[in-house]
Amino acid sequence: MEVLRTARLRLRWFATSDAPQILELLNDPGWIANIYDSEVRTEAQAVEWLKLRLMARYWHLGYGFWAVERLKDGQFLGLCGVIKRDGLDHPDIGYGLLTRHWGQGYAREAAAATFEYCRTVLGMRQVMGTTGPENLASAKVLLAIGLQDQGVHQTQAHEGLSRVFEWTDPRPADDMADLAALRLRWRDALTRPDRACTFSACVTPEVSARWATGREDFSESAYRALVRQYAGQAEDPDLQAVPTPLGWRFHLP
C-alpha cells in the first residue's frame, strides 16, 4: 500500500515478499553500527521480523516504518517512517538506508516527507526523533527537517544514551479543531483508497489491538477488507471520540 511520494521516492507498506530486501538491510554494516543487530540471518527470520516489527504496527497504529523505493527504477533503498515506541512520550521518526545509498539526500527527503505527513495527514502535534550520541549524520537530518535538539538523555526506549530531538506544534491546543480533523481523517480513510492506510490511526489503541492481536495475516488486502466493513460509517455523526495519549480517537463498539 503506497503511503506517500516525494520528487524521487515512494514510501509504501512492507509485505512479506520484502524479506530478501529487509534481510540485506538488517545485516548492512551501517544498520548494525548505527541502529542495532537484530540477529536476523535467514529469510524465514526476516519474514517473522517483518510481521512483528513492521506490518503489525500498521494495524495497531495506522502508521509505521515504510519501505523506501526510488521512483525512477523501483530500487529498494531502506526504510523510513514514524512509530510510537514504549518508553518515548511521542511518536518518533526513524530511518535506515543501505550503506550504498548514503550521501545522496534520500534519508533527508524521506524523513522530511514523513514529518510533513505526521503533521498534515496524521494530525500529530508532537513528534520526536532519536539518534546515537555520535551519529552526527542522522542528527543533521533531524535538524534539517525541523526538529530541535534536546540534548543527550537516557530514554526508557533505549539501552544506551540517545540524542533526543523534538518538535511541538506552536499553535494552542483546540479540541474542536482536533475533533473536526479526526472526522475528516476518518472519512478520508473510508472513502479514499490512497488514505486507507490511516484507518487505524483514527481509533483508540484498544480497538486497533482488538483487530491486530493474535492475527497472522497483516497483508494489505486483509487491511482493506477491514476498512470496507466500516465504510458505511464514514459520515456517522454519533461516533464516540475520546482523548488518548496519541490524541482524539474514535472508540468503536
mmCIF file of C-alpha atoms in Angstrom:
data_model
loop_
_atom_site.group_PDB
_atom_site.id
_atom_site.type_symbol
_atom_site.label_atom_id
_atom_site.label_comp_id
_atom_site.label_asym_id
_atom_site.label_seq_id
_atom_site.Cartn_x
_atom_site.Cartn_y
_atom_site.Cartn_z
ATOM 1 C CA MET A 1 0.000 0.000 0.000
ATOM 2 C CA GLU A 2 1.530 3.303 -1.037
ATOM 3 C CA VAL A 3 1.690 5.922 1.708
ATOM 4 C CA LEU A 4 3.351 8.920 0.066
ATOM 5 C CA ARG A 5 5.652 10.084 -2.702
ATOM 6 C CA THR A 6 8.373 12.682 -2.993
ATOM 7 C CA ALA A 7 10.246 14.007 -6.007
ATOM 8 C CA ARG A 8 12.443 10.894 -6.110
ATOM 9 C CA LEU A 9 10.958 8.390 -3.684
ATOM 10 C CA ARG A 10 7.974 6.201 -2.954
ATOM 11 C CA LEU A 11 7.181 5.133 0.608
ATOM 12 C CA ARG A 12 4.923 2.102 0.983
ATOM 13 C CA TRP A 13 3.908 -0.639 3.384
ATOM 14 C CA PHE A 14 6.253 -3.566 3.699
ATOM 15 C CA ALA A 15 4.967 -7.030 2.734
ATOM 16 C CA THR A 16 6.322 -10.492 3.464
ATOM 17 C CA SER A 17 7.655 -10.565 -0.109
ATOM 18 C CA ASP A 18 10.184 -7.930 1.005
ATOM 19 C CA ALA A 19 12.023 -10.498 3.145
ATOM 20 C CA PRO A 20 15.164 -10.575 0.934
ATOM 21 C CA GLN A 21 15.427 -6.782 0.994
ATOM 22 C CA ILE A 22 14.879 -6.456 4.737
ATOM 23 C CA LEU A 23 17.360 -9.274 5.375
ATOM 24 C CA GLU A 24 20.001 -7.334 3.470
ATOM 25 C CA LEU A 25 19.163 -4.115 5.339
ATOM 26 C CA LEU A 26 19.268 -5.702 8.795
ATOM 27 C CA ASN A 27 22.705 -7.127 8.047
ATOM 28 C CA ASP A 28 24.093 -3.986 6.429
ATOM 29 C CA PRO A 29 27.174 -2.746 8.344
ATOM 30 C CA GLY A 30 25.697 0.735 8.611
ATOM 31 C CA TRP A 31 22.476 -0.575 10.129
ATOM 32 C CA ILE A 32 24.287 -2.731 12.669
ATOM 33 C CA ALA A 33 26.690 0.068 13.653
ATOM 34 C CA ASN A 34 24.130 2.865 13.961
ATOM 35 C CA ILE A 35 20.909 1.073 14.928
ATOM 36 C CA TYR A 36 21.356 -2.466 16.257
ATOM 37 C CA ASP A 37 21.997 -6.073 15.321
ATOM 38 C CA SER A 38 18.621 -7.805 15.056
ATOM 39 C CA GLU A 39 20.345 -11.197 14.655
ATOM 40 C CA VAL A 40 18.088 -11.936 11.693
ATOM 41 C CA ARG A 41 20.121 -14.176 9.407
ATOM 42 C CA THR A 42 17.637 -16.074 7.212
ATOM 43 C CA GLU A 43 14.700 -15.142 5.018
ATOM 44 C CA ALA A 44 12.360 -17.081 7.309
ATOM 45 C CA GLN A 45 13.532 -14.972 10.248
ATOM 46 C CA ALA A 46 13.151 -11.866 8.106
ATOM 47 C CA VAL A 47 9.511 -12.745 7.382
ATOM 48 C CA GLU A 48 8.765 -13.028 11.098
ATOM 49 C CA TRP A 49 10.618 -9.777 11.802
ATOM 50 C CA LEU A 50 8.592 -8.043 9.095
ATOM 51 C CA LYS A 51 5.304 -9.269 10.525
ATOM 52 C CA LEU A 52 6.011 -8.438 14.153
ATOM 53 C CA ARG A 53 8.173 -5.321 13.912
ATOM 54 C CA LEU A 54 6.764 -3.594 10.834
ATOM 55 C CA MET A 55 3.488 -4.943 9.479
ATOM 56 C CA ALA A 56 1.680 -5.386 12.796
ATOM 57 C CA ARG A 57 2.263 -1.708 13.583
ATOM 58 C CA TYR A 58 0.248 -0.659 10.543
ATOM 59 C CA TRP A 59 -2.738 -2.361 12.156
ATOM 60 C CA HIS A 60 -2.019 -1.120 15.673
ATOM 61 C CA LEU A 61 -1.120 2.473 14.783
ATOM 62 C CA GLY A 62 -2.189 3.294 11.243
ATOM 63 C CA TYR A 63 1.443 4.167 10.504
ATOM 64 C CA GLY A 64 4.904 2.676 10.974
ATOM 65 C CA PHE A 65 8.184 2.181 9.153
ATOM 66 C CA TRP A 66 7.693 2.033 5.399
ATOM 67 C CA ALA A 67 9.788 0.698 2.541
ATOM 68 C CA VAL A 68 11.644 3.441 0.671
ATOM 69 C CA GLU A 69 11.937 2.905 -3.081
ATOM 70 C CA ARG A 70 13.480 5.052 -5.788
ATOM 71 C CA LEU A 71 10.770 6.150 -8.177
ATOM 72 C CA LYS A 72 12.767 6.001 -11.388
ATOM 73 C CA ASP A 73 13.619 2.301 -11.130
ATOM 74 C CA GLY A 74 11.867 0.843 -8.070
ATOM 75 C CA GLN A 75 15.201 0.204 -6.331
ATOM 76 C CA PHE A 76 14.820 -0.625 -2.631
ATOM 77 C CA LEU A 77 16.806 1.892 -0.572
ATOM 78 C CA GLY A 78 15.815 1.148 3.015
ATOM 79 C CA LEU A 79 13.088 2.196 5.416
ATOM 80 C CA CYS A 80 11.677 5.376 6.899
ATOM 81 C CA GLY A 81 8.582 6.265 8.881
ATOM 82 C CA VAL A 82 7.164 7.045 12.280
ATOM 83 C CA ILE A 83 6.233 4.782 15.202
ATOM 84 C CA LYS A 84 5.181 5.111 18.840
ATOM 85 C CA ARG A 85 7.778 3.320 20.941
ATOM 86 C CA ASP A 86 7.317 2.205 24.516
ATOM 87 C CA GLY A 87 9.491 4.489 26.599
ATOM 88 C CA LEU A 88 9.093 7.630 24.474
ATOM 89 C CA ASP A 89 6.398 10.210 25.142
ATOM 90 C CA HIS A 90 5.541 10.884 21.497
ATOM 91 C CA PRO A 91 5.789 9.195 18.098
ATOM 92 C CA ASP A 92 9.273 9.400 16.624
ATOM 93 C CA ILE A 93 10.636 9.493 13.117
ATOM 94 C CA GLY A 94 13.201 6.869 12.180
ATOM 95 C CA TYR A 95 15.054 5.769 9.071
ATOM 96 C CA GLY A 96 17.774 3.456 7.886
ATOM 97 C CA LEU A 97 19.166 3.106 4.378
ATOM 98 C CA LEU A 98 21.513 0.603 2.815
ATOM 99 C CA THR A 99 25.046 1.961 3.045
ATOM 100 C CA ARG A 100 25.484 2.084 -0.725
ATOM 101 C CA HIS A 101 22.672 4.647 -0.947
ATOM 102 C CA TRP A 102 24.085 7.061 1.626
ATOM 103 C CA GLY A 103 25.218 10.546 0.642
ATOM 104 C CA GLN A 104 22.521 11.195 -1.966
ATOM 105 C CA GLY A 105 19.978 13.035 0.182
ATOM 106 C CA TYR A 106 17.497 10.157 0.283
ATOM 107 C CA ALA A 107 17.289 9.999 4.087
ATOM 108 C CA ARG A 108 16.557 13.700 4.388
ATOM 109 C CA GLU A 109 13.991 13.575 1.579
ATOM 110 C CA ALA A 110 12.162 10.617 3.083
ATOM 111 C CA ALA A 111 12.313 11.997 6.644
ATOM 112 C CA ALA A 112 11.085 15.440 5.578
ATOM 113 C CA ALA A 113 8.115 13.887 3.783
ATOM 114 C CA THR A 114 7.379 11.704 6.798
ATOM 115 C CA PHE A 115 7.453 14.751 9.098
ATOM 116 C CA GLU A 116 5.035 16.601 6.810
ATOM 117 C CA TYR A 117 2.778 13.530 6.716
ATOM 118 C CA CYS A 118 2.805 13.355 10.523
ATOM 119 C CA ARG A 119 1.554 16.921 10.780
ATOM 120 C CA THR A 120 -0.812 17.299 7.856
ATOM 121 C CA VAL A 121 -2.262 13.795 7.413
ATOM 122 C CA LEU A 122 -1.997 12.216 10.865
ATOM 123 C CA GLY A 123 -2.579 15.438 12.795
ATOM 124 C CA MET A 124 0.304 14.908 15.228
ATOM 125 C CA ARG A 125 1.080 17.848 17.489
ATOM 126 C CA GLN A 126 4.359 16.489 18.863
ATOM 127 C CA VAL A 127 6.988 14.438 17.042
ATOM 128 C CA MET A 128 10.326 13.123 18.254
ATOM 129 C CA GLY A 129 13.491 11.642 16.796
ATOM 130 C CA THR A 130 16.444 9.911 18.447
ATOM 131 C CA THR A 131 19.954 9.039 17.341
ATOM 132 C CA GLY A 132 23.095 7.672 18.915
ATOM 133 C CA PRO A 133 25.112 10.495 20.540
ATOM 134 C CA GLU A 134 27.865 10.170 17.927
ATOM 135 C CA ASN A 135 25.618 9.740 14.871
ATOM 136 C CA LEU A 136 26.124 13.239 13.500
ATOM 137 C CA ALA A 137 24.763 12.421 10.043
ATOM 138 C CA SER A 138 21.350 11.387 11.408
ATOM 139 C CA ALA A 139 21.348 14.375 13.763
ATOM 140 C CA LYS A 140 21.826 16.692 10.783
ATOM 141 C CA VAL A 141 18.843 15.094 9.042
ATOM 142 C CA LEU A 142 16.535 15.617 12.026
ATOM 143 C CA LEU A 143 17.671 19.223 12.448
ATOM 144 C CA ALA A 144 17.277 19.894 8.738
ATOM 145 C CA ILE A 145 13.647 18.742 8.636
ATOM 146 C CA GLY A 146 12.645 20.953 11.581
ATOM 147 C CA LEU A 147 13.163 19.099 14.865
ATOM 148 C CA GLN A 148 15.057 20.743 17.739
ATOM 149 C CA ASP A 149 17.979 19.175 19.584
ATOM 150 C CA GLN A 150 17.066 18.464 23.218
ATOM 151 C CA GLY A 151 20.468 17.099 24.188
ATOM 152 C CA VAL A 152 21.702 13.666 25.219
ATOM 153 C CA HIS A 153 19.433 11.688 27.552
ATOM 154 C CA GLN A 154 18.813 8.198 28.828
ATOM 155 C CA THR A 155 15.393 7.216 27.495
ATOM 156 C CA GLN A 156 13.321 4.247 28.551
ATOM 157 C CA ALA A 157 13.243 3.114 24.915
ATOM 158 C CA HIS A 158 16.989 2.617 24.516
ATOM 159 C CA GLU A 159 19.684 0.812 26.480
ATOM 160 C CA GLY A 160 22.364 3.456 25.993
ATOM 161 C CA LEU A 161 22.292 7.235 25.812
ATOM 162 C CA SER A 162 20.465 8.898 22.923
ATOM 163 C CA ARG A 163 20.451 12.339 21.448
ATOM 164 C CA VAL A 164 16.811 13.409 21.527
ATOM 165 C CA PHE A 165 15.084 15.724 19.060
ATOM 166 C CA GLU A 166 11.559 17.075 19.301
ATOM 167 C CA TRP A 167 9.006 19.245 17.555
ATOM 168 C CA THR A 168 5.876 20.670 19.181
ATOM 169 C CA ASP A 169 3.091 22.402 17.299
ATOM 170 C CA PRO A 170 3.311 26.063 18.365
ATOM 171 C CA ARG A 171 -0.426 26.590 17.958
ATOM 172 C CA PRO A 172 -2.570 26.362 21.119
ATOM 173 C CA ALA A 173 -4.450 23.087 21.547
ATOM 174 C CA ASP A 174 -8.001 23.290 20.188
ATOM 175 C CA ASP A 175 -10.220 20.292 20.923
ATOM 176 C CA MET A 176 -12.929 21.345 18.481
ATOM 177 C CA ALA A 177 -10.436 21.722 15.639
ATOM 178 C CA ASP A 178 -8.763 18.424 16.536
ATOM 179 C CA LEU A 179 -12.120 16.604 16.566
ATOM 180 C CA ALA A 180 -13.051 18.105 13.202
ATOM 181 C CA ALA A 181 -9.696 16.969 11.812
ATOM 182 C CA LEU A 182 -10.276 13.468 13.209
ATOM 183 C CA ARG A 183 -13.651 13.231 11.461
ATOM 184 C CA LEU A 184 -12.040 14.344 8.208
ATOM 185 C CA ARG A 185 -9.265 11.724 8.544
ATOM 186 C CA TRP A 186 -11.893 9.084 9.320
ATOM 187 C CA ARG A 187 -13.942 9.960 6.250
ATOM 188 C CA ASP A 188 -10.851 10.022 4.043
ATOM 189 C CA ALA A 189 -9.673 6.638 5.371
ATOM 190 C CA LEU A 190 -13.037 5.090 4.494
ATOM 191 C CA THR A 191 -13.635 6.783 1.146
ATOM 192 C CA ARG A 192 -10.202 7.391 -0.401
ATOM 193 C CA PRO A 193 -8.132 4.323 -1.347
ATOM 194 C CA ASP A 194 -4.926 6.366 -1.001
ATOM 195 C CA ARG A 195 -5.769 7.197 2.626
ATOM 196 C CA ALA A 196 -6.954 3.746 3.761
ATOM 197 C CA CYS A 197 -3.597 3.228 5.467
ATOM 198 C CA THR A 198 -4.544 5.837 8.107
ATOM 199 C CA PHE A 199 -7.642 3.912 9.229
ATOM 200 C CA SER A 200 -6.164 2.501 12.442
ATOM 201 C CA ALA A 201 -4.856 5.969 13.363
ATOM 202 C CA CYS A 202 -8.477 7.073 13.800
ATOM 203 C CA VAL A 203 -9.426 4.617 16.552
ATOM 204 C CA THR A 204 -8.380 4.014 20.147
ATOM 205 C CA PRO A 205 -5.497 1.639 20.888
ATOM 206 C CA GLU A 206 -7.997 -0.742 22.477
ATOM 207 C CA VAL A 207 -9.932 -1.030 19.223
ATOM 208 C CA SER A 208 -6.869 -1.464 16.986
ATOM 209 C CA ALA A 209 -5.455 -4.044 19.420
ATOM 210 C CA ARG A 210 -8.686 -5.999 19.037
ATOM 211 C CA TRP A 211 -8.120 -6.114 15.299
ATOM 212 C CA ALA A 212 -4.415 -6.988 15.449
ATOM 213 C CA THR A 213 -3.848 -9.197 18.484
ATOM 214 C CA GLY A 214 -3.428 -12.839 17.523
ATOM 215 C CA ARG A 215 -3.601 -12.039 13.812
ATOM 216 C CA GLU A 216 -1.411 -13.867 11.314
ATOM 217 C CA ASP A 217 -2.471 -12.089 8.127
ATOM 218 C CA PHE A 218 -1.202 -8.498 8.150
ATOM 219 C CA SER A 219 -1.486 -8.084 4.383
ATOM 220 C CA GLU A 220 -2.771 -5.028 2.592
ATOM 221 C CA SER A 221 -5.743 -6.993 1.233
ATOM 222 C CA ALA A 222 -6.801 -8.037 4.743
ATOM 223 C CA TYR A 223 -6.473 -4.454 5.982
ATOM 224 C CA ARG A 224 -8.540 -3.065 3.116
ATOM 225 C CA ALA A 225 -11.190 -5.697 3.810
ATOM 226 C CA LEU A 226 -11.382 -4.418 7.390
ATOM 227 C CA VAL A 227 -11.733 -0.836 6.165
ATOM 228 C CA ARG A 228 -14.627 -1.852 3.903
ATOM 229 C CA GLN A 229 -16.505 -3.228 6.912
ATOM 230 C CA TYR A 230 -16.773 0.311 8.282
ATOM 231 C CA ALA A 231 -17.379 2.168 5.020
ATOM 232 C CA GLY A 232 -20.997 2.880 5.932
ATOM 233 C CA GLN A 233 -19.871 4.873 8.976
ATOM 234 C CA ALA A 234 -17.807 7.418 7.046
ATOM 235 C CA GLU A 235 -20.230 10.236 7.867
ATOM 236 C CA ASP A 236 -21.656 8.851 11.132
ATOM 237 C CA PRO A 237 -22.127 11.845 13.491
ATOM 238 C CA ASP A 238 -22.737 9.599 16.501
ATOM 239 C CA LEU A 239 -19.288 8.004 16.687
ATOM 240 C CA GLN A 240 -17.829 8.448 20.162
ATOM 241 C CA ALA A 241 -14.482 10.262 20.231
ATOM 242 C CA VAL A 242 -12.317 10.040 23.345
ATOM 243 C CA PRO A 243 -8.945 11.569 24.292
ATOM 244 C CA THR A 244 -5.935 9.230 24.252
ATOM 245 C CA PRO A 245 -2.185 9.815 24.701
ATOM 246 C CA LEU A 246 -1.996 9.930 20.888
ATOM 247 C CA GLY A 247 -4.809 12.482 20.533
ATOM 248 C CA TRP A 248 -8.540 12.168 19.955
ATOM 249 C CA ARG A 249 -9.663 8.780 18.656
ATOM 250 C CA PHE A 250 -12.952 7.013 17.950
ATOM 251 C CA HIS A 251 -13.846 4.212 20.336
ATOM 252 C CA LEU A 252 -15.802 1.755 18.220
ATOM 253 C CA PRO A 253 -18.052 -0.913 19.743
#
